[in-house]
Amino acid sequence: MARRFLAVLAVVLALSQAASAKPWLDEKFNTDGNVRTGYDASGQQVVTLSLDQRSGAGFNSDEQYLYGEFSIQMKLIPGNSAGTVSCFYLSSGDGDGHDEIDMEFMGNSSGPGHPVVLNTNVWVNGDGKKEHQFNLWFDPAADFHTYTIIWNPENILFKVDNLFIRSFKRFAGIPYTSSKPMRLHATLWDGSFWATEKGKVPIDWSNAPFNVLYRNYYANACVSGGACHAGSDGWMNRQLNGAEWGTVKWAERSYMSYNYCEDGYRFPQGFPAECSRY
């Protein structure tokens, strides 16, 4: 009898937690493809994007933003994720002159020596050749990790857990993402042509479906055509201090696998102007 009572109590508590948790997906986003929702033991809503040979998946914000701080916790695909791309990004649309701020996780074969690569990129007026790529220094499929984009009039900051890994600064005379409102997106798709070792390792569909989990979405942002959220002072003028620049240099020194400002083959006529100003 006691065991039965405890089991019933556990179910009631779980249902209570789920009911009291804030269901951020349905309130703020529309979805594409195979998207499932549930709740973890703490009552957090967990969103699963699933990729198979028929379709990828994603969720897209209903609102458009012009500057803000955006973060989410992700648990990536375990095992052989080669060819897959899991994303958290902002975009003004799909046109030739669009703006975009990307955090893209490019899957890889499982095992030592095959890290998942985080591709950070900034598109301005359709020009997106501004990648910094990092080999993640942890297993992103073993647990949830927090990924953050801070976008303000001075710079775009990329953060992994509590560590800043990149600052894309605004310089006079150089185009910057300052005028086009953007929606926030999270997607999972087949990037076999590009993602892993420059397309040499495609998806092994025998491992499908591939699942990425998202939870604890947070945004404090200026809604296009509306007001900025309370607390925007915390990110609107945010720039890195000396210690935070130290973590950027640590990430570059220890884990950077690609820097567009060092790719002379790609820019035979000279590097982009911002490369000489850091």
CSV table of C-alpha atoms in Angstrom, one decimal:
chain,number,residue,atom,x,y,z
A,1,MET,CA,0.0,0.0,0.0
A,2,ALA,CA,2.8,2.4,0.9
A,3,ARG,CA,4.6,1.7,-2.4
A,4,ARG,CA,1.4,2.3,-4.3
A,5,PHE,CA,0.8,5.6,-2.5
A,6,LEU,CA,4.3,6.8,-3.2
A,7,ALA,CA,4.0,5.8,-6.9
A,8,VAL,CA,0.7,7.8,-7.2
A,9,LEU,CA,2.3,10.7,-5.3
A,10,ALA,CA,5.2,10.8,-7.7
A,11,VAL,CA,2.9,10.9,-10.7
A,12,VAL,CA,0.9,13.7,-9.1
A,13,LEU,CA,4.0,15.7,-8.4
A,14,ALA,CA,5.3,15.2,-12.0
A,15,LEU,CA,1.9,16.4,-13.4
A,16,SER,CA,1.9,19.3,-11.1
A,17,GLN,CA,5.4,20.4,-12.1
A,18,ALA,CA,4.5,20.1,-15.8
A,19,ALA,CA,1.4,22.1,-15.3
A,20,SER,CA,3.2,24.9,-13.5
A,21,ALA,CA,6.2,25.0,-15.9
A,22,LYS,CA,6.2,27.8,-18.5
A,23,PRO,CA,5.5,26.3,-21.9
A,24,TRP,CA,7.7,28.6,-23.9
A,25,LEU,CA,7.4,26.9,-27.3
A,26,ASP,CA,3.7,27.3,-28.0
A,27,GLU,CA,3.7,30.8,-26.5
A,28,LYS,CA,6.5,32.2,-28.6
A,29,PHE,CA,7.2,30.0,-31.6
A,30,ASN,CA,5.7,28.2,-34.6
A,31,THR,CA,7.2,24.8,-35.7
A,32,ASP,CA,8.2,22.9,-38.8
A,33,GLY,CA,8.7,19.1,-39.2
A,34,ASN,CA,8.9,16.6,-36.3
A,35,VAL,CA,8.9,18.6,-33.1
A,36,ARG,CA,7.9,17.0,-29.8
A,37,THR,CA,7.4,18.5,-26.3
A,38,GLY,CA,7.7,17.1,-22.8
A,39,TYR,CA,8.9,18.0,-19.4
A,40,ASP,CA,11.9,16.9,-17.4
A,41,ALA,CA,11.9,16.0,-13.7
A,42,SER,CA,12.3,19.6,-12.6
A,43,GLY,CA,9.3,20.7,-14.6
A,44,GLN,CA,11.3,22.3,-17.5
A,45,GLN,CA,9.7,22.1,-20.9
A,46,VAL,CA,12.0,20.1,-23.2
A,47,VAL,CA,11.6,20.4,-27.0
A,48,THR,CA,12.9,17.7,-29.2
A,49,LEU,CA,13.7,18.3,-32.9
A,50,SER,CA,14.0,15.1,-34.9
A,51,LEU,CA,15.7,14.5,-38.3
A,52,ASP,CA,15.1,11.5,-40.6
A,53,GLN,CA,15.3,11.0,-44.4
A,54,ARG,CA,11.9,12.6,-44.9
A,55,SER,CA,12.3,15.8,-43.0
A,56,GLY,CA,14.3,18.0,-40.6
A,57,ALA,CA,12.7,20.1,-37.9
A,58,GLY,CA,12.7,23.5,-36.4
A,59,PHE,CA,11.0,26.3,-34.4
A,60,ASN,CA,10.8,29.9,-35.4
A,61,SER,CA,9.9,33.0,-33.2
A,62,ASP,CA,6.6,34.7,-33.9
A,63,GLU,CA,8.1,38.0,-33.1
A,64,GLN,CA,11.0,39.9,-34.8
A,65,TYR,CA,13.7,41.5,-32.8
A,66,LEU,CA,16.2,44.4,-33.2
A,67,TYR,CA,18.9,43.7,-30.6
A,68,GLY,CA,18.7,41.5,-27.6
A,69,GLU,CA,20.1,38.7,-25.5
A,70,PHE,CA,19.1,35.2,-26.4
A,71,SER,CA,20.0,31.9,-24.8
A,72,ILE,CA,19.0,28.3,-24.8
A,73,GLN,CA,20.2,25.0,-23.4
A,74,MET,CA,20.8,22.2,-25.9
A,75,LYS,CA,21.7,18.5,-25.7
A,76,LEU,CA,23.1,17.4,-29.0
A,77,ILE,CA,23.0,14.1,-30.9
A,78,PRO,CA,24.9,11.3,-29.2
A,79,GLY,CA,27.2,8.9,-31.1
A,80,ASN,CA,27.7,9.3,-34.9
A,81,SER,CA,26.2,12.7,-35.8
A,82,ALA,CA,28.3,13.2,-38.9
A,83,GLY,CA,26.5,15.3,-41.6
A,84,THR,CA,23.9,16.8,-39.2
A,85,VAL,CA,23.6,20.5,-38.4
A,86,SER,CA,21.9,21.7,-35.2
A,87,CYS,CA,21.3,25.4,-35.0
A,88,PHE,CA,20.4,28.3,-32.8
A,89,TYR,CA,20.4,31.6,-34.8
A,90,LEU,CA,18.8,34.9,-35.7
A,91,SER,CA,17.8,35.8,-39.3
A,92,SER,CA,16.1,38.6,-41.1
A,93,GLY,CA,14.9,36.2,-43.9
A,94,ASP,CA,16.1,34.2,-46.9
A,95,GLY,CA,16.7,37.0,-49.4
A,96,ASP,CA,20.0,37.8,-51.0
A,97,GLY,CA,20.6,40.8,-48.8
A,98,HIS,CA,19.6,39.2,-45.5
A,99,ASP,CA,21.3,39.5,-42.1
A,100,GLU,CA,22.0,36.5,-39.8
A,101,ILE,CA,23.8,35.6,-36.6
A,102,ASP,CA,24.6,31.9,-36.3
A,103,MET,CA,25.5,29.3,-33.8
A,104,GLU,CA,25.7,26.0,-35.8
A,105,PHE,CA,26.8,22.7,-34.4
A,106,MET,CA,28.3,20.5,-37.1
A,107,GLY,CA,28.1,16.8,-36.2
A,108,ASN,CA,30.9,14.4,-36.4
A,109,SER,CA,31.8,10.7,-36.2
A,110,SER,CA,31.9,9.4,-32.6
A,111,GLY,CA,35.1,8.7,-30.7
A,112,PRO,CA,38.3,10.5,-29.8
A,113,GLY,CA,39.6,12.9,-32.4
A,114,HIS,CA,36.2,13.7,-33.8
A,115,PRO,CA,34.8,16.7,-31.9
A,116,VAL,CA,31.6,18.5,-32.7
A,117,VAL,CA,32.4,21.8,-34.3
A,118,LEU,CA,30.6,25.0,-33.3
A,119,ASN,CA,30.4,27.4,-36.3
A,120,THR,CA,29.8,31.0,-35.4
A,121,ASN,CA,29.0,33.4,-38.2
A,122,VAL,CA,27.6,36.8,-39.0
A,123,TRP,CA,25.9,37.7,-42.2
A,124,VAL,CA,25.5,41.3,-43.2
A,125,ASN,CA,23.6,42.3,-46.4
A,126,GLY,CA,23.9,38.7,-47.7
A,127,ASP,CA,27.7,38.4,-47.0
A,128,GLY,CA,28.3,35.5,-44.6
A,129,LYS,CA,32.0,34.8,-44.9
A,130,LYS,CA,32.8,35.7,-41.3
A,131,GLU,CA,33.2,32.3,-39.6
A,132,HIS,CA,35.0,31.4,-36.4
A,133,GLN,CA,34.8,27.7,-35.8
A,134,PHE,CA,35.7,25.9,-32.5
A,135,ASN,CA,36.1,22.2,-31.6
A,136,LEU,CA,34.0,21.8,-28.5
A,137,TRP,CA,36.0,20.9,-25.4
A,138,PHE,CA,33.3,18.8,-23.9
A,139,ASP,CA,30.8,16.2,-25.0
A,140,PRO,CA,27.7,18.3,-26.0
A,141,ALA,CA,25.5,15.1,-26.1
A,142,ALA,CA,26.3,14.0,-22.5
A,143,ASP,CA,24.3,16.8,-20.9
A,144,PHE,CA,22.7,20.2,-21.5
A,145,HIS,CA,24.9,23.2,-22.1
A,146,THR,CA,23.9,26.9,-22.5
A,147,TYR,CA,24.5,28.8,-25.7
A,148,THR,CA,24.0,32.6,-25.8
A,149,ILE,CA,24.0,35.3,-28.4
A,150,ILE,CA,24.1,39.0,-27.3
A,151,TRP,CA,23.4,41.4,-30.1
A,152,ASN,CA,23.6,45.2,-29.5
A,153,PRO,CA,24.7,48.3,-31.4
A,154,GLU,CA,28.3,47.9,-30.5
A,155,ASN,CA,29.1,44.1,-30.9
A,156,ILE,CA,27.8,40.6,-31.3
A,157,LEU,CA,28.9,38.3,-28.5
A,158,PHE,CA,28.9,34.5,-28.5
A,159,LYS,CA,29.0,32.6,-25.3
A,160,VAL,CA,29.2,28.9,-24.3
A,161,ASP,CA,28.0,28.2,-20.7
A,162,ASN,CA,29.8,30.9,-18.8
A,163,LEU,CA,32.6,31.6,-21.3
A,164,PHE,CA,32.6,34.2,-24.0
A,165,ILE,CA,34.3,32.7,-27.1
A,166,ARG,CA,33.9,35.5,-29.7
A,167,SER,CA,33.2,39.2,-30.1
A,168,PHE,CA,32.3,40.5,-33.5
A,169,LYS,CA,32.7,44.3,-33.2
A,170,ARG,CA,31.2,47.1,-35.0
A,171,PHE,CA,33.7,49.4,-36.8
A,172,ALA,CA,33.0,52.7,-38.6
A,173,GLY,CA,32.6,52.3,-42.3
A,174,ILE,CA,32.0,48.5,-42.2
A,175,PRO,CA,28.5,47.1,-42.6
A,176,TYR,CA,26.9,45.8,-39.4
A,177,THR,CA,23.6,44.1,-38.5
A,178,SER,CA,21.8,47.2,-37.2
A,179,SER,CA,18.7,47.9,-39.3
A,180,LYS,CA,17.0,44.6,-40.2
A,181,PRO,CA,14.7,43.0,-37.6
A,182,MET,CA,15.4,39.2,-37.1
A,183,ARG,CA,13.4,36.2,-36.0
A,184,LEU,CA,15.0,33.6,-33.7
A,185,HIS,CA,15.2,30.0,-35.1
A,186,ALA,CA,16.3,26.6,-33.9
A,187,THR,CA,16.7,23.9,-36.6
A,188,LEU,CA,18.0,20.5,-37.3
A,189,TRP,CA,18.8,19.5,-40.9
A,190,ASP,CA,20.9,17.4,-43.3
A,191,GLY,CA,24.1,19.2,-43.9
A,192,SER,CA,25.9,16.3,-45.6
A,193,PHE,CA,27.2,18.4,-48.4
A,194,TRP,CA,29.1,20.7,-46.0
A,195,ALA,CA,29.0,20.0,-42.3
A,196,THR,CA,31.6,17.3,-41.6
A,197,GLU,CA,35.1,17.5,-42.9
A,198,LYS,CA,33.8,19.8,-45.7
A,199,GLY,CA,31.2,17.3,-46.8
A,200,LYS,CA,33.5,14.2,-46.9
A,201,VAL,CA,31.4,12.4,-44.3
A,202,PRO,CA,27.7,12.3,-45.0
A,203,ILE,CA,24.9,11.3,-42.7
A,204,ASP,CA,24.6,7.5,-41.9
A,205,TRP,CA,20.8,7.2,-42.1
A,206,SER,CA,20.9,3.8,-40.4
A,207,ASN,CA,21.3,5.8,-37.2
A,208,ALA,CA,18.2,7.9,-37.8
A,209,PRO,CA,16.2,9.4,-36.3
A,210,PHE,CA,18.6,12.0,-34.9
A,211,ASN,CA,17.3,14.0,-32.0
A,212,VAL,CA,18.4,17.3,-30.4
A,213,LEU,CA,16.9,18.5,-27.2
A,214,TYR,CA,16.2,22.2,-26.2
A,215,ARG,CA,15.1,23.7,-22.9
A,216,ASN,CA,15.3,26.8,-20.7
A,217,TYR,CA,14.8,29.3,-23.6
A,218,TYR,CA,15.5,32.9,-22.5
A,219,ALA,CA,15.2,36.2,-24.4
A,220,ASN,CA,15.5,39.8,-23.3
A,221,ALA,CA,15.1,41.8,-26.4
A,222,CYS,CA,13.7,44.8,-28.3
A,223,VAL,CA,10.7,43.7,-30.3
A,224,SER,CA,10.6,45.2,-33.7
A,225,GLY,CA,8.1,48.1,-33.7
A,226,GLY,CA,7.7,47.8,-30.0
A,227,ALA,CA,9.4,48.4,-26.7
A,228,CYS,CA,12.6,46.8,-25.2
A,229,HIS,CA,12.0,44.4,-22.4
A,230,ALA,CA,12.7,45.6,-18.8
A,231,GLY,CA,16.3,44.9,-18.0
A,232,SER,CA,17.7,45.6,-21.4
A,233,ASP,CA,20.4,47.8,-19.9
A,234,GLY,CA,22.2,44.6,-18.9
A,235,TRP,CA,23.0,43.8,-22.6
A,236,MET,CA,22.3,46.9,-24.7
A,237,ASN,CA,25.8,48.4,-24.0
A,238,ARG,CA,27.5,45.1,-23.1
A,239,GLN,CA,31.1,44.7,-24.2
A,240,LEU,CA,33.8,42.4,-23.0
A,241,ASN,CA,36.0,43.3,-20.1
A,242,GLY,CA,39.7,42.3,-19.8
A,243,ALA,CA,39.0,38.9,-18.2
A,244,GLU,CA,36.3,38.1,-20.7
A,245,TRP,CA,38.7,38.9,-23.6
A,246,GLY,CA,41.0,36.4,-21.9
A,247,THR,CA,38.5,33.6,-22.3
A,248,VAL,CA,38.1,34.6,-26.0
A,249,LYS,CA,41.8,34.4,-26.5
A,250,TRP,CA,41.9,31.0,-24.6
A,251,ALA,CA,39.2,29.6,-26.9
A,252,GLU,CA,41.0,30.9,-30.0
A,253,ARG,CA,44.3,29.5,-28.9
A,254,SER,CA,43.1,26.1,-27.6
A,255,TYR,CA,40.1,25.2,-29.7
A,256,MET,CA,39.7,27.4,-32.8
A,257,SER,CA,39.8,25.2,-36.0
A,258,TYR,CA,39.0,28.0,-38.5
A,259,ASN,CA,39.3,31.8,-38.7
A,260,TYR,CA,38.1,33.6,-41.8
A,261,CYS,CA,40.7,36.3,-41.1
A,262,GLU,CA,43.5,33.7,-41.7
A,263,ASP,CA,42.1,32.1,-44.9
A,264,GLY,CA,44.2,33.7,-47.6
A,265,TYR,CA,43.0,31.1,-50.2
A,266,ARG,CA,39.4,32.4,-49.7
A,267,PHE,CA,40.4,36.0,-49.9
A,268,PRO,CA,43.2,36.3,-52.5
A,269,GLN,CA,42.5,40.0,-52.9
A,270,GLY,CA,43.0,40.8,-49.2
A,271,PHE,CA,41.2,40.0,-46.0
A,272,PRO,CA,37.9,41.8,-45.0
A,273,ALA,CA,38.5,45.2,-43.5
A,274,GLU,CA,37.6,44.3,-39.9
A,275,CYS,CA,40.3,41.7,-39.8
A,276,SER,CA,43.0,44.3,-39.3
A,277,ARG,CA,41.1,46.2,-36.6
A,278,TYR,CA,41.0,43.6,-33.8
